[in-house]
Structures are given as structure tokens and as C-alpha cells.
Coordinates of C-alpha atoms and ligand atoms in Angstrom, one line a residue:
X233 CA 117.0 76.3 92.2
X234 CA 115.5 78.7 94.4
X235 CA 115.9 82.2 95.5
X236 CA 116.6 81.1 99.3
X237 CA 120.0 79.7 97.8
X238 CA 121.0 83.0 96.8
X239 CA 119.7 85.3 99.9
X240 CA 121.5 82.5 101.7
X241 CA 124.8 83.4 100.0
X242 CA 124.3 87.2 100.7
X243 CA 123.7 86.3 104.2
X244 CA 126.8 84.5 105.1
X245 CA 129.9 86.1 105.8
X246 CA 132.4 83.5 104.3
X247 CA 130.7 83.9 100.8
X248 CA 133.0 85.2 98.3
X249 CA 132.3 86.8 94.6
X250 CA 133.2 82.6 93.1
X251 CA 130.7 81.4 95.5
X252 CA 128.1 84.0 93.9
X253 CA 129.4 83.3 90.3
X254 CA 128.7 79.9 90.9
X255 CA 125.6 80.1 92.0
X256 CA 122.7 78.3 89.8
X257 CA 120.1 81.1 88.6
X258 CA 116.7 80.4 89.3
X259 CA 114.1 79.6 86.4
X260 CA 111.4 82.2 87.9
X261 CA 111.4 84.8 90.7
X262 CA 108.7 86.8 92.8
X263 CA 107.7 90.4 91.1
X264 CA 105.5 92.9 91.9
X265 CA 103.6 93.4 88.1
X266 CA 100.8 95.2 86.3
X267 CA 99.1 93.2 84.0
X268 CA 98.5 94.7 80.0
X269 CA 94.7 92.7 80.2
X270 CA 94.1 95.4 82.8
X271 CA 94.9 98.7 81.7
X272 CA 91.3 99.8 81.5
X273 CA 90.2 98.6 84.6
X274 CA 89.5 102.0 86.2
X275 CA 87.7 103.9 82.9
X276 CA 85.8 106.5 84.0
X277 CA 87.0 106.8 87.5
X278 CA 88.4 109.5 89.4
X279 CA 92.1 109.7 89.9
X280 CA 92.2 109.7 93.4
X281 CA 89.5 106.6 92.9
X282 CA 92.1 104.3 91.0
X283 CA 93.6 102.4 93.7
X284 CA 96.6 100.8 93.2
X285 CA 96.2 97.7 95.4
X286 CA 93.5 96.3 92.2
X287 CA 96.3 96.7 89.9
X288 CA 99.3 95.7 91.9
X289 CA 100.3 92.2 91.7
X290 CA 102.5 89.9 93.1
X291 CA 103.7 87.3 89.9
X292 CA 106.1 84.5 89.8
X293 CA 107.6 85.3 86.5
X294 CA 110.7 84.0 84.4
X295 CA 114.1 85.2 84.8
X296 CA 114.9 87.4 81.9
X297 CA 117.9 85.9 79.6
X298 CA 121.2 88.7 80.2
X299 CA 122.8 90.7 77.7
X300 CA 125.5 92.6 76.9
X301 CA 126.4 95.7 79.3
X302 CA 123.7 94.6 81.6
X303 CA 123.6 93.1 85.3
X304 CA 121.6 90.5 87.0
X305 CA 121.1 91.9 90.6
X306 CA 119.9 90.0 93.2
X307 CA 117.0 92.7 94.7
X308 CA 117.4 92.9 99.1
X309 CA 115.3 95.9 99.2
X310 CA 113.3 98.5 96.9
X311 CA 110.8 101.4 97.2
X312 CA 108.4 102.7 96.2
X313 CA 108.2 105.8 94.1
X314 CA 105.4 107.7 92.8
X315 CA 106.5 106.9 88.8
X316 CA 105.1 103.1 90.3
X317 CA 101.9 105.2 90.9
X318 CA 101.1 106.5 87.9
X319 CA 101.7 102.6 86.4
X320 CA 99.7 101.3 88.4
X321 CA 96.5 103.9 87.6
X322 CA 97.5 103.5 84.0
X323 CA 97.8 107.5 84.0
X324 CA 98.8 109.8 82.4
X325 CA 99.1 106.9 79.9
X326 CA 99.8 103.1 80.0
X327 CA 103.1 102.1 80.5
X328 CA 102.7 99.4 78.2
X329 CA 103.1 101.5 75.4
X330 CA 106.5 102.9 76.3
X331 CA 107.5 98.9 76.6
X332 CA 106.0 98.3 72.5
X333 CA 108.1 101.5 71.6
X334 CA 111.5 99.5 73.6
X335 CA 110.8 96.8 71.8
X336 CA 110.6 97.8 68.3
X337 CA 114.1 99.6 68.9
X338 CA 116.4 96.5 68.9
X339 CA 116.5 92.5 68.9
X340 CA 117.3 92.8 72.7
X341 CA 114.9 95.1 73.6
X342 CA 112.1 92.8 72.5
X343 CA 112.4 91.1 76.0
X344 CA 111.0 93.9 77.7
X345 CA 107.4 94.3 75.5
X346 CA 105.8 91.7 78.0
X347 CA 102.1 91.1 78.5
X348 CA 103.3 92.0 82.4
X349 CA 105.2 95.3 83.5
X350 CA 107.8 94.6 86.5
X351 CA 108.2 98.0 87.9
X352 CA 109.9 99.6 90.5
X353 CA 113.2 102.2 90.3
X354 CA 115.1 101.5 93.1
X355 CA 117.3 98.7 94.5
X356 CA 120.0 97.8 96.6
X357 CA 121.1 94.1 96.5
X358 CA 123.9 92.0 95.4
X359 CA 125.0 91.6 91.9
X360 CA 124.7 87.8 90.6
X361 CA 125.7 87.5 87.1
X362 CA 127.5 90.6 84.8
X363 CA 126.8 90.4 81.0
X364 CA 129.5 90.7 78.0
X365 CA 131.7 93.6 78.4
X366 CA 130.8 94.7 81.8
X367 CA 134.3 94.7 83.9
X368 CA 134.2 97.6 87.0
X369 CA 131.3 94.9 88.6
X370 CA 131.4 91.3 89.5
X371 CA 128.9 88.5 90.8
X372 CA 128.9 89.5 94.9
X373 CA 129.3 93.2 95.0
X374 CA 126.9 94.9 96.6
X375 CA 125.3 97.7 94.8
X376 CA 122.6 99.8 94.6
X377 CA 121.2 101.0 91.4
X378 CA 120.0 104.4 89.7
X379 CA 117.4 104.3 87.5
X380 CA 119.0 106.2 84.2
X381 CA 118.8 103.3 81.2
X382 CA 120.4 104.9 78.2
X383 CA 122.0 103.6 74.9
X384 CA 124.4 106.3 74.0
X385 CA 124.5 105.8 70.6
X386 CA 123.4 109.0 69.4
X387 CA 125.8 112.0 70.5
X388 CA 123.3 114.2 71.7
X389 CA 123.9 112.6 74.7
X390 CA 127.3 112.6 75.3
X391 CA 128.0 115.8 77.3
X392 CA 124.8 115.0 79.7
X393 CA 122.8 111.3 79.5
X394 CA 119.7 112.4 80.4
X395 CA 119.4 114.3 76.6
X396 CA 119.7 110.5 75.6
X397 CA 117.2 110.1 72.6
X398 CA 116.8 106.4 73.7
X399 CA 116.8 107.9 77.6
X400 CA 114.3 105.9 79.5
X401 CA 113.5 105.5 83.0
X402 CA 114.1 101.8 84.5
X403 CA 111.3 99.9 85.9
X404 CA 108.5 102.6 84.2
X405 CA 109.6 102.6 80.6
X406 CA 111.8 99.9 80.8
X407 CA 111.0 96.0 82.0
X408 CA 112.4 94.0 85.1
X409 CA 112.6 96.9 87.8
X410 CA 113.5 96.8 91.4
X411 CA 109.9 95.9 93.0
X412 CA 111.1 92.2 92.3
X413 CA 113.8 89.4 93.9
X414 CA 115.7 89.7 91.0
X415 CA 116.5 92.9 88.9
X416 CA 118.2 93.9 85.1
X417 CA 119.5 96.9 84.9
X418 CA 122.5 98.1 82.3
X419 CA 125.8 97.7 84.4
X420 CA 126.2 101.6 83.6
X421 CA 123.2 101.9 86.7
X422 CA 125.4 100.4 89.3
X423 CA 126.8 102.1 92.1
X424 CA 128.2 101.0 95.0
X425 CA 125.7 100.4 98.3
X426 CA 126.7 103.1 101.3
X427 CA 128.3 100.9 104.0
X428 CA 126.6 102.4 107.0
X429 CA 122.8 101.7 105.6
X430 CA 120.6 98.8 105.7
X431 CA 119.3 97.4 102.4
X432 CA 116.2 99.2 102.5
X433 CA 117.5 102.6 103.9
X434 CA 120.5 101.8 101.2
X435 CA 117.8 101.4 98.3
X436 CA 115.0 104.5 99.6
X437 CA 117.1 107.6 98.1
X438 CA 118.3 107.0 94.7
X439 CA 115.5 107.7 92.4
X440 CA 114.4 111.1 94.1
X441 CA 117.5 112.0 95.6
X442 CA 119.6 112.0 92.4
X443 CA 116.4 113.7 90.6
X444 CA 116.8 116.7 93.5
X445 CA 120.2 116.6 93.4
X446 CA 120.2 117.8 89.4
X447 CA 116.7 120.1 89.7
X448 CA 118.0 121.8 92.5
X449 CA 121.8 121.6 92.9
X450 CA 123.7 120.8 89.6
X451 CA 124.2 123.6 87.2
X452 CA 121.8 121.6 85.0
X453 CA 118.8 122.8 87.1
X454 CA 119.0 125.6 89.3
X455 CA 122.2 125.6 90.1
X456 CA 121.4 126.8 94.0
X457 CA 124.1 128.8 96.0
X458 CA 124.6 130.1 99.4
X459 CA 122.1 132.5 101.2
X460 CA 119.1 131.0 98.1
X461 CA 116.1 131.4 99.4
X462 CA 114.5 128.0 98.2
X463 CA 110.3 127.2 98.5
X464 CA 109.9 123.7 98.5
X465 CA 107.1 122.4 97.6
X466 CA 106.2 118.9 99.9
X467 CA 109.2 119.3 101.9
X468 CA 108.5 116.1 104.0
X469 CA 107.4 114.0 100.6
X470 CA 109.8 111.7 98.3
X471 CA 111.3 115.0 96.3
X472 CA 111.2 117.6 99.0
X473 CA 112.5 115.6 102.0
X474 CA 115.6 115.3 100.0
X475 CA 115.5 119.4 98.5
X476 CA 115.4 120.0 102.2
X477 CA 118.6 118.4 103.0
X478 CA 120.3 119.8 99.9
X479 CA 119.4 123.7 100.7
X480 CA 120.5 123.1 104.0
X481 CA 123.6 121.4 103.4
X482 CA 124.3 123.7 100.9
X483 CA 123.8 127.3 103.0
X484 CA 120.9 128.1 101.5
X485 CA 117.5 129.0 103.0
X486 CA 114.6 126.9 102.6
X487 CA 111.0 127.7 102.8
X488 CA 109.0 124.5 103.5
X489 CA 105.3 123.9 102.4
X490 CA 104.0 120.8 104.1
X491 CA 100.2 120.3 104.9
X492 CA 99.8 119.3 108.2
X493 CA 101.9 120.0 111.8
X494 CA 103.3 116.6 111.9
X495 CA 105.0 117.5 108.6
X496 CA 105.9 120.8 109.7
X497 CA 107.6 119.1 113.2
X498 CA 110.0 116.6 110.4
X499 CA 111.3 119.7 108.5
X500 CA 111.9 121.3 111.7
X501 CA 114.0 118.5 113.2
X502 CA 115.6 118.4 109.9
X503 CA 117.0 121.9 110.9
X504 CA 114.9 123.8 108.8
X505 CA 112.8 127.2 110.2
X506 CA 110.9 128.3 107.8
X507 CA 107.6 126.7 107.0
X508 CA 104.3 127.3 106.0
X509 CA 101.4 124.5 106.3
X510 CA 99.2 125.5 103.2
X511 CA 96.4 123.5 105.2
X512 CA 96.4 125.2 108.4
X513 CA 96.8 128.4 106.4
X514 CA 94.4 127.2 103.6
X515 CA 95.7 128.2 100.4
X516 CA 93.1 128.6 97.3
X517 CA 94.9 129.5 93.9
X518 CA 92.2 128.5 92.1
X519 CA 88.4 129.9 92.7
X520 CA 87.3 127.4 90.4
X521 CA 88.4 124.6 88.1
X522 CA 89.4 127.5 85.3
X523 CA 90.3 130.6 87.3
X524 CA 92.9 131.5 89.4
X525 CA 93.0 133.5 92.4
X526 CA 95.8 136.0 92.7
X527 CA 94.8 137.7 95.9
X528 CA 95.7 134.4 97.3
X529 CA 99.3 134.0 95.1
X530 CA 99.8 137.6 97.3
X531 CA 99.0 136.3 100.8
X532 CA 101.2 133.2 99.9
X533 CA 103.8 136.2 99.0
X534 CA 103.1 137.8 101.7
X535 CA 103.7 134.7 104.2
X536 CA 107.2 134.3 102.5
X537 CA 108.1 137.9 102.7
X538 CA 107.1 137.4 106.8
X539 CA 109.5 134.5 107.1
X540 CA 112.0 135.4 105.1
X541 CA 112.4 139.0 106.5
X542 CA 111.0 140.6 103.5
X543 CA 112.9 138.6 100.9
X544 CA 111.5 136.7 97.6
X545 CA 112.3 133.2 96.7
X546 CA 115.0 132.6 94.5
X547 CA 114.5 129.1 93.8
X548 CA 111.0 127.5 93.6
X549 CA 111.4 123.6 93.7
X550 CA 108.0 122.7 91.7
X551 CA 106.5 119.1 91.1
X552 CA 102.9 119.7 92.4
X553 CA 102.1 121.6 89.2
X554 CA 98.4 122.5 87.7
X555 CA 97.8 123.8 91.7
X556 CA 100.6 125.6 92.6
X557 CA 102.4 126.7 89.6
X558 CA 101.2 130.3 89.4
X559 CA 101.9 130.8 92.4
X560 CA 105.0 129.5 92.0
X561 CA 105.8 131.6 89.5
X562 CA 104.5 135.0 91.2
X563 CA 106.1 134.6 94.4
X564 CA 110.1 134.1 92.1
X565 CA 111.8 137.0 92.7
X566 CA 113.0 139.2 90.0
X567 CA 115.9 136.9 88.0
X568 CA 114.8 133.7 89.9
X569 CA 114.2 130.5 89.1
X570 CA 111.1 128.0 88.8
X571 CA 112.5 124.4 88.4
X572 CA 110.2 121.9 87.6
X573 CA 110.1 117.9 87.4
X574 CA 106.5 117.0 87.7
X575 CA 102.9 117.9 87.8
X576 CA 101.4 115.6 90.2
X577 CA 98.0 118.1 90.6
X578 CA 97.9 118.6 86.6
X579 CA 100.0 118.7 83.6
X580 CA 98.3 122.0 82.0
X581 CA 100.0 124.5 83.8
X582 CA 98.8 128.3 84.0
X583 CA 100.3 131.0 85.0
X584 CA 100.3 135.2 84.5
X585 CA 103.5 135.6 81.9
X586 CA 103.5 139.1 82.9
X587 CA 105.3 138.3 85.9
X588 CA 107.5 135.9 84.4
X589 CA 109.0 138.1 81.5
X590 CA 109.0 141.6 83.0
X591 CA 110.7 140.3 86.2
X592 CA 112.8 138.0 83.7
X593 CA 112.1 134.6 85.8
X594 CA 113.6 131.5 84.4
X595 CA 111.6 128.3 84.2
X596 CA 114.1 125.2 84.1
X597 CA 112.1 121.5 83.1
X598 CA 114.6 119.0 84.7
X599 CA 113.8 115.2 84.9
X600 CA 115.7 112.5 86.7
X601 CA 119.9 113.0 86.5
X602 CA 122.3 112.2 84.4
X603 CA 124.8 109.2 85.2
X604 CA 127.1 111.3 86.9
X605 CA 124.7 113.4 88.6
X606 CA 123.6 110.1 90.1
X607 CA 127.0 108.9 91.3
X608 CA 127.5 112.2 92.7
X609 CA 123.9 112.1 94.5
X610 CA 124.7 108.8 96.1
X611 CA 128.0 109.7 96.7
X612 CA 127.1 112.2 99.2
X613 CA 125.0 109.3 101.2
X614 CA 127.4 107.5 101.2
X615 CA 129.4 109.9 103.0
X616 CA 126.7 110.7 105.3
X617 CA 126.1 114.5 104.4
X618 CA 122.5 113.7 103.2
X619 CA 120.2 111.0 104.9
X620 CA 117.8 108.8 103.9
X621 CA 114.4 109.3 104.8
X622 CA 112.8 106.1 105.0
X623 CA 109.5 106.3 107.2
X624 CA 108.0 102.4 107.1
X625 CA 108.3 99.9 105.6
X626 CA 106.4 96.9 103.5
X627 CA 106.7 93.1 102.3
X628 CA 107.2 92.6 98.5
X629 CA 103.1 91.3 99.3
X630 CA 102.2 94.3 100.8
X631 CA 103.7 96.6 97.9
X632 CA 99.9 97.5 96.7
X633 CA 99.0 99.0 100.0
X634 CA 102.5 100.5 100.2
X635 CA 101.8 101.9 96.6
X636 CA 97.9 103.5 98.1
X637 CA 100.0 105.2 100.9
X638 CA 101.7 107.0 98.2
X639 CA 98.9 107.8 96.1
X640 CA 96.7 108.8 98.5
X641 CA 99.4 111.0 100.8
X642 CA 99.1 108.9 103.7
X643 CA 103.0 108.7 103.7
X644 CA 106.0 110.4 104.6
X645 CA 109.0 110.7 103.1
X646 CA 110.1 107.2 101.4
X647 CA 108.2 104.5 101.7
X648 CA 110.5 100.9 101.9
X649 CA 109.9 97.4 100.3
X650 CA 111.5 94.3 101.7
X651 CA 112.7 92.2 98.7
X652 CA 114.6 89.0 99.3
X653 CA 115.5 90.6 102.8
X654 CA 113.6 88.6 105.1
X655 CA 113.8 91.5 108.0
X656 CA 114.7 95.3 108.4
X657 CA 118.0 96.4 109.5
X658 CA 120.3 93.7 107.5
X659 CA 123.6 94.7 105.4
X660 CA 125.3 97.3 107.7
X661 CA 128.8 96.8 107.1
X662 CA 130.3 100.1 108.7
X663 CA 128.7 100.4 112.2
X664 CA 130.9 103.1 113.5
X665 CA 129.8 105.2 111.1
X666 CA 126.1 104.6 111.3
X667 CA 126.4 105.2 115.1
X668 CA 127.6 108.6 114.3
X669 CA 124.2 109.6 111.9
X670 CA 121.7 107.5 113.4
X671 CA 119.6 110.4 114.9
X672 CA 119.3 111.3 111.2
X673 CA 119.1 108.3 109.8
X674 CA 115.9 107.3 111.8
X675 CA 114.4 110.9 111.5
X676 CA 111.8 109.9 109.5
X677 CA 111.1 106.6 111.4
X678 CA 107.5 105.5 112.5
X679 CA 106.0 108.5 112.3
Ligands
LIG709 C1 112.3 109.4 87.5 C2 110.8 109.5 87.7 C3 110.1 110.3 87.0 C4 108.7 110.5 87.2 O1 108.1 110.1 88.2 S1 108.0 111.6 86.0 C5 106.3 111.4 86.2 C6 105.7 110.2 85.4 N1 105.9 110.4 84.0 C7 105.0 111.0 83.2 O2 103.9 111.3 83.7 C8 105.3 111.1 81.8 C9 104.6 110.1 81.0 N2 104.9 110.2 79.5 C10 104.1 110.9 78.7 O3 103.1 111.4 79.1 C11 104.6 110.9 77.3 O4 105.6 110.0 77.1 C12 105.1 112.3 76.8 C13 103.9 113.3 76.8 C14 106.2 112.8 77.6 C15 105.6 112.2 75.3 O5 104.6 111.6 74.6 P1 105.0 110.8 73.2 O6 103.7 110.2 72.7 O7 106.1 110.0 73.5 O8 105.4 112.0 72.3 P2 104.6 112.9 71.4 O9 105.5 114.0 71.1 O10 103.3 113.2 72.0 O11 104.3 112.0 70.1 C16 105.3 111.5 69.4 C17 105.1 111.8 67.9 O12 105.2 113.2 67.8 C18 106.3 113.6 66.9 N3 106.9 114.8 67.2 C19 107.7 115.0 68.4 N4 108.2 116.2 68.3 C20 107.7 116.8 67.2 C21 107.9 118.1 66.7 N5 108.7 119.0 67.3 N6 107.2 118.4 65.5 C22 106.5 117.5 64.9 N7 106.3 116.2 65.4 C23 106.9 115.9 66.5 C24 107.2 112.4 66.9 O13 107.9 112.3 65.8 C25 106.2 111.2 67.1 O14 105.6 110.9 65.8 P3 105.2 109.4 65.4 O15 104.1 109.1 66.4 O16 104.6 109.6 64.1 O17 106.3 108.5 65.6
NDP710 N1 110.8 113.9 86.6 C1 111.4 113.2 87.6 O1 112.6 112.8 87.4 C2 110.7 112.9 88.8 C3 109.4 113.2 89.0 N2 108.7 112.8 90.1 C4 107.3 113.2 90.2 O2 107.3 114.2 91.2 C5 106.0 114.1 91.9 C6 106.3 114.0 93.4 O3 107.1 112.9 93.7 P1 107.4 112.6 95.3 O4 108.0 113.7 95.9 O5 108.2 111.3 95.3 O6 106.0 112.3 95.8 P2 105.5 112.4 97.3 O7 104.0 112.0 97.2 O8 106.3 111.5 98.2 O9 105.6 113.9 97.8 C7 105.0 114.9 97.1 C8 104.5 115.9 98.1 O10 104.0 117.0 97.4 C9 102.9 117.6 98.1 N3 101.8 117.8 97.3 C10 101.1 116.8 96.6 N4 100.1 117.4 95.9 C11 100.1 118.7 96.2 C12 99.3 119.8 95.8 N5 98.3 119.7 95.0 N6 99.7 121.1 96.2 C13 100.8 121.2 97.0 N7 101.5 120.2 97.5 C14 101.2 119.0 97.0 C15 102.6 116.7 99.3 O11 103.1 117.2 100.5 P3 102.2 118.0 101.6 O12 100.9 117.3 101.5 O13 102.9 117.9 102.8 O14 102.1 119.4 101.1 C16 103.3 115.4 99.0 O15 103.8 114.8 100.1 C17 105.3 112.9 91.4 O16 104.4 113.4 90.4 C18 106.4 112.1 90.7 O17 106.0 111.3 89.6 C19 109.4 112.2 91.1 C20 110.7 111.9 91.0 C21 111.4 112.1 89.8

């Protein structure tokens, strides 16, 4: 049994959810992997050195046996998002060690501490077989999936699943991601595929739009309001493209740092007005590798105030970190609010305190979303209030060089991979609807 059997299936109109239930599982499947034999292979190299294609690879591996609450899901299209980075350069740490510390937890969880890690956090595709107790999903629907993995056992996370103790992300600290033909996820990741995307646009927005959606919107992050003056950080990248959409949608005002004109021309046609390219403008916070360089936190100020008729920034969406965050937190206003989810630049943040307490500034640490936040991320794609923003797209081979793009900033917004979807543009069901957003929905295109 192969997978053309099953892409076969999902192709043809006349299938129905016995056909997929019926369906023979294959033995093996194709995954994008890293390998554990490998995890030193760039010692003593530069970050920006590591390069992902050396330690991407494409593996035909075994189908992983299905357990209780979980979901096979047959994998159209994935992305790629910049937790598959930081696998792939083995940094901040090997990934291998968060699958050791799954597998110690439980009998089940032993399938996942592998010699190979299948990564990826993002699907849509078409679920083939549901485990014991799973009942709102059966073989045939077509789903995409977020990446939240959680047990739940403990009751610290029962009023939000992110504060989980056994929270993990899937497809970075978990096993059998979406960079593959066939994914497991717990069936408590499902959510249904918007009708008026492809696969690929369908499977580009999950992980960072739900991860935006909480650190900007929810009242678990910043909690932003109409007439917010936001500064997003990378407004065109994965994170910000989707920040963007969200301050805009939601009334507020967003300040968009980008680094180059092309950049600044996609938050434009996104509709915002504000935006600063710290390139052309050539920002310096730090003099040297230890000190930074207030004067220049001031002109970045001082370029705010200018485009936001003399106002401060309320909300500072942060994931660039060691480079930007005193800045960050100097140009807050009084009572605002840093929100942070990453530090791509550096974890060892520094900033002046004085401006934080005296102007009693907030920082917020937010990390993915929980479940709900998730449904209620995807839910607004699915209504066509915020857009994907897929720019290319790659094979399942190609995934390394898809992977460099990423690392390297060569990208915009999302970057695609084509799974067991043999072309772009498949698994629209609601055309009229896409007709009416497909300015949007190709805003990112090509470019
Ligand atoms: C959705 C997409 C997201 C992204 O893209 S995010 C970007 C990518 N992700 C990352 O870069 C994060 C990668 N992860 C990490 O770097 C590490 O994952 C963490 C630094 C987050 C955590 O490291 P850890 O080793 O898991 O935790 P510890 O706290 O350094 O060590 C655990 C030991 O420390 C003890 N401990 C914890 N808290 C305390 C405390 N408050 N007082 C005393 N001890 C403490 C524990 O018990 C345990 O001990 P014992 O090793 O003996 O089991
Ligand atoms: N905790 C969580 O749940 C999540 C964390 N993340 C993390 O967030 C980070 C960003 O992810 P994502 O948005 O997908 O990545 P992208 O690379 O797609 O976008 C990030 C953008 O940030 C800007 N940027 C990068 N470095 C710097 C810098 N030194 N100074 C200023 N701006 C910079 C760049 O835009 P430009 O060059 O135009 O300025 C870049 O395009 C990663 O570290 C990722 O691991 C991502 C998702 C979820």
C-alpha cells in the first residue's frame, strides 16, 4: 500500500468518509527529518553559518502505531516555520532532548524518542484513521491542525492549555509533525480546513497566526483595543504579517518595522501607513556587542512620535529580542505594554528598568495559544477577516532550501510545502467566496 492510494481518495469527488476508513495504511511514508547522529555537525560555527539544507532530510520512515485521542492525518500541504529552524541548527538546544524528556513521561510517549525528529507545525490534509475515544472527527474530514499537544492531566491547565505542565509544541518537542505525508497529532489539534483556501494557503497561518492572535489580541497577551498604537516588529515576516492584519482589523494603529522598500510596499497594500525601514533609516541600538546606544532608542522615538502625530506606542509586538528590546521598551508609552514571544537576535535581553518601572510598562511573555485561542484564530480565516500570507512555495524535497530562506531572511511572509499535493491551488471547495478575497489572498504572492 502506497500513499498515491490515499491522495487518490482525497482527489476524487465520489470518495466518502467509508471509502477513507477503508483505506489500507501504508507501512512507511516520506518525512522531512533531522537525524540525532547529527546534532553536532555545525560546532563551532556561526549561527547564520549553520545551514539548514546539511541538516534537513528527506526519510522514508515507518508509520507510527495510533493511540488513544490521537489522529492519523493524511498531510496535503505544510509550512515552514522558524521553530523548524532552530531544529534544524540544533540551537538554542537539540530537539532531541525534548523527545528523551516525552518519552520517559508515559508508555505511549516512548514512540516519539526516535533516533530521527519529524518536524514541522502546520498541516492541512485529510484525516485517515481516529484513535479510541475521539468522536467530533472521522476518516475523510478535512482538517487543518494547530500545533498545541497537551495532556491535561494536571489542573493548572484547565482555565488556559497553554499553562499545561506537559504543554509541548507538535512537530519541535513532539514527534511525527506536518513536514511529512502523513501526520499524528492529538484529535484535540483538529480544526476544520477554511473552505475558500487551497491546502497550502489552508495550512500557512495556523502556527503564527494563532501565536499573534493570543500575544496581541486575547486578553492573555496584550489584550489590544481600538485607536492602540501597535509597533510591529517584522511586519511583512511569519509573526508580524499576521499582527498587521490583527491591528488593522481590530481599529488599531500599527507601526510597521520592515527592512527593506519591498517590505514596506506589502504592509502598505495590506492597508497599513505607518512604517519605518530600520535599514534605509539604519538603526544601531547597540555600539558594540555589550553596550547600548540610547541616542539611537530616541531617534527610533522620535520617528514614531513623527508618524504617529506625537503619540507613543502602546503595544510593542517583540520577537526579535537581544537587538531591539530596549528599544522596545523605551519607546512604550507610560502604562503600555511590551509583549514578547521570541528572541530570534538573542535570548539575553537588556534593557534600562528605569523606564520600565517609573513609566509602569508591562512586559507580557506569551508563547503559542491555548486551544481555544487557536479555534478562534482559525476561525476568523475561515471567515475571511484575516488572510493568509503565503509568498512561495516548495516540494516536500525542496523543504531544506525552503528552511535557508527562512533562516537567512530571504522570505516573506509564510513560506509553503507541498506534501502529498502534487500541485498548488488544489482543495478549494467554496469558490464564490475565495473570488470575493482573492486580492488578499494572493497579496503576498511571488514577490
Ligand atoms: C510555537 C513556536 C514557538 C517557537 O518558535 S519558540 C522558539 C523556539 N523555542 C526555543 O528557543 C525554546 C527552546 N527551549 C529551551 O531553550 C528550554 O527548553 C528552556 C530554556 C525553555 C527550558 O529549559 P529546561 O532545561 O527545560 O528547563 P530548566 O529550568 O533550565 O531546567 C530544568 C531543571 O530546573 C529545575 N527547575 C525549574 N524551575 C526551578 C525553580 N524555580 N527552582 C529550582 N529548580 C527549578 C527543574 O526542576 C529541572 O530540574 P531537573 O533537571 O533536576 O529535573
Ligand atoms: N513563542 C511562540 O509561540 C512563537 C515564537 N516564534 C519565534 O518568533 C520569531 C519570529 O518568527 P517568524 O515571524 O515566523 O519569523 P520570520 O523570519 O518570518 O519573521 C521575523 C521578522 O523579524 C524581523 N527581524 C529578524 N531579525 C531582526 C532583528 N535583529 N531586528 C529587527 N527585526 C528583525 C525580520 O523582518 P525585517 O527584516 O523586515 O525587519 C523578519 O522577517 C522566531 O524566533 C520564532 O521561533 C514564532 C512563532 C511562535
Amino acid at each position: 500500500m502506497t500513499t498515491q492510494a490515499i491522495l487518490d481518495a482525497i482527489q476524487s469527488p465520489e470518495s466518502t468518509p467509508a471509502d477513507f476508513a477503508a483505506l489500507p495504511l501504508p507501512e512507511s511514508y516520506r518525512a522531512i527529518t533531522v537525524h540525532k547522529d547529527e546534532t553536532d555537525m555545525f560546532a563551532g560555527l556561526e549561527t547564520r553559518d549553520k545551514d539548514p539544507r546539511k541538516s534537513i532530510h528527506l526519510d522514508e520512515v515507518p508509520l507510527p502505531e495510533l493511540g488513544p485521542g490521537e489522529a492519523l492525518v493524511a498531510v496535503m500541504a505544510s509550512s515552514v516555520n522558524y521553530n523548524s529552524v532552530w531544529t534544524s541548527i540544533f540551537e538554542p538546544l537539540s530537539t532531541f532532548g525534548f523527545l528523551e524528556r516525552y518519552g520517559r513521561t508515559n508508555e505511549l510517549a516512548k514512540r516519539h524518542d526516535l533516533p530521527y525528529h519529524i518536524i514541522g507545525s502546520d498541516l492541512a490534509g485529510v484525516v485517515l484513521r481516529t484513535g479510541p475515544g475521539v468522536n467530533a472527527w472521522k476518516p475523510g474530514d478535512e482538517v487543518v491542525a494547530h500545533c498545541l499537544s497537551v495532556e491535561l492531566e494536571s489542573s493548572d491547565g484547565h482555565n488556559d492549555t497553554m499553562l499545561d505542565p506537559e504543554q509541548r509544541i507538535w512537530g519541535f518537542e513532539t514527534n511525527f509533525g506536518g513536514l511529512a505525508e502523513i501526520a499524528l497529532v492529538k484529535s484535540n489539534q483538529l480544526m476544520p480546513k477554511p473552505d475558500h483556501l487551497s491546502w497550502e494557503e489552508a495550512a500557512a497561518p495556523g502556527l503564527v497566526n494563532s501565536t499573534a492572535y493570543r500575544q496581541l489580541v486575547s486578553r492573555n497577551g496584550a489584550g489590544m483595543k481600538q485607536g492602540d498604537n501597535v509597533l510591529i516588529w517584522g511586519a511583512s515576516g511569519g509573526l508580524g504579517s499576521y499582527a498587521t492584519q490583527f491591528a488593522l482589523a481590530g481599529g488599531a494603529n500599527p507601526i510597521c518595522v520592515v527592512s527593506s522598500p519591498q517590505k514596506a510596499d506589502i504592509c502598505r497594500a495590506m492597508g497599513a501607513e505607518a512604517i519605518i525601514d530600520r535599514n534605509a533609516e539604519d538603526y544601531k541600538f547597540w555600539k558594540n556587542e555589550r553596550e547600548q546606544d540610547p541616542r539611537e532608542w530616541k531617534r527610533f522615538g522620535k520617528r514614531i512620535r513623527e508618524l504617529t502625530g506625537g503619540e507613543d506606542i502602546d503595544i510593542v509586538f517583540e520577537h526579535p529580542g537581544r537587538e531591539t528590546f530596549g528599544a522596545s521598551v523605551f519607546v512604550t508609552r507610560k502604562g503600555g505594554t511590551i509583549t514578547t514571544c521570541a528572541s530570534t537576535s538573542g535570548y539575553m535581553h537588556e534593557y534600562d528598568n528605569r523606564y520600565l518601572w517609573m513609566s509602569l510598562k508591562r512586559i507580557i511573555g506569551s508563547h503559542f495559544a491555548n486551544y481555544r485561542e487557536a479555534w478562534e484564530a482559525n476561525r476568523l480565516i475561515a471567515k475571511g477577516k484575516i488572510h493568509p500570507t503565503l509568498s512561495k512555495v516548495y516540494s516536500l524535497e525542496e523543504t531544506g532550501q525552503a528552511a535557508y530562506d527562512v533562516h537567512r531572511n530571504l522570505h516573506q511572509g509564510k513560506v509553503g510545502v507541498l506534501c502529498l499535493a502534487p500541485e498548488e491551488g488544489l482543495g478549494v471547495r467554496d469558490e464564490e467566496m475565495r473570488a470575493k478575497h482573492l486580492d488578499a489572498i494572493n497579496r503576498f504572492r511571488n514577490i
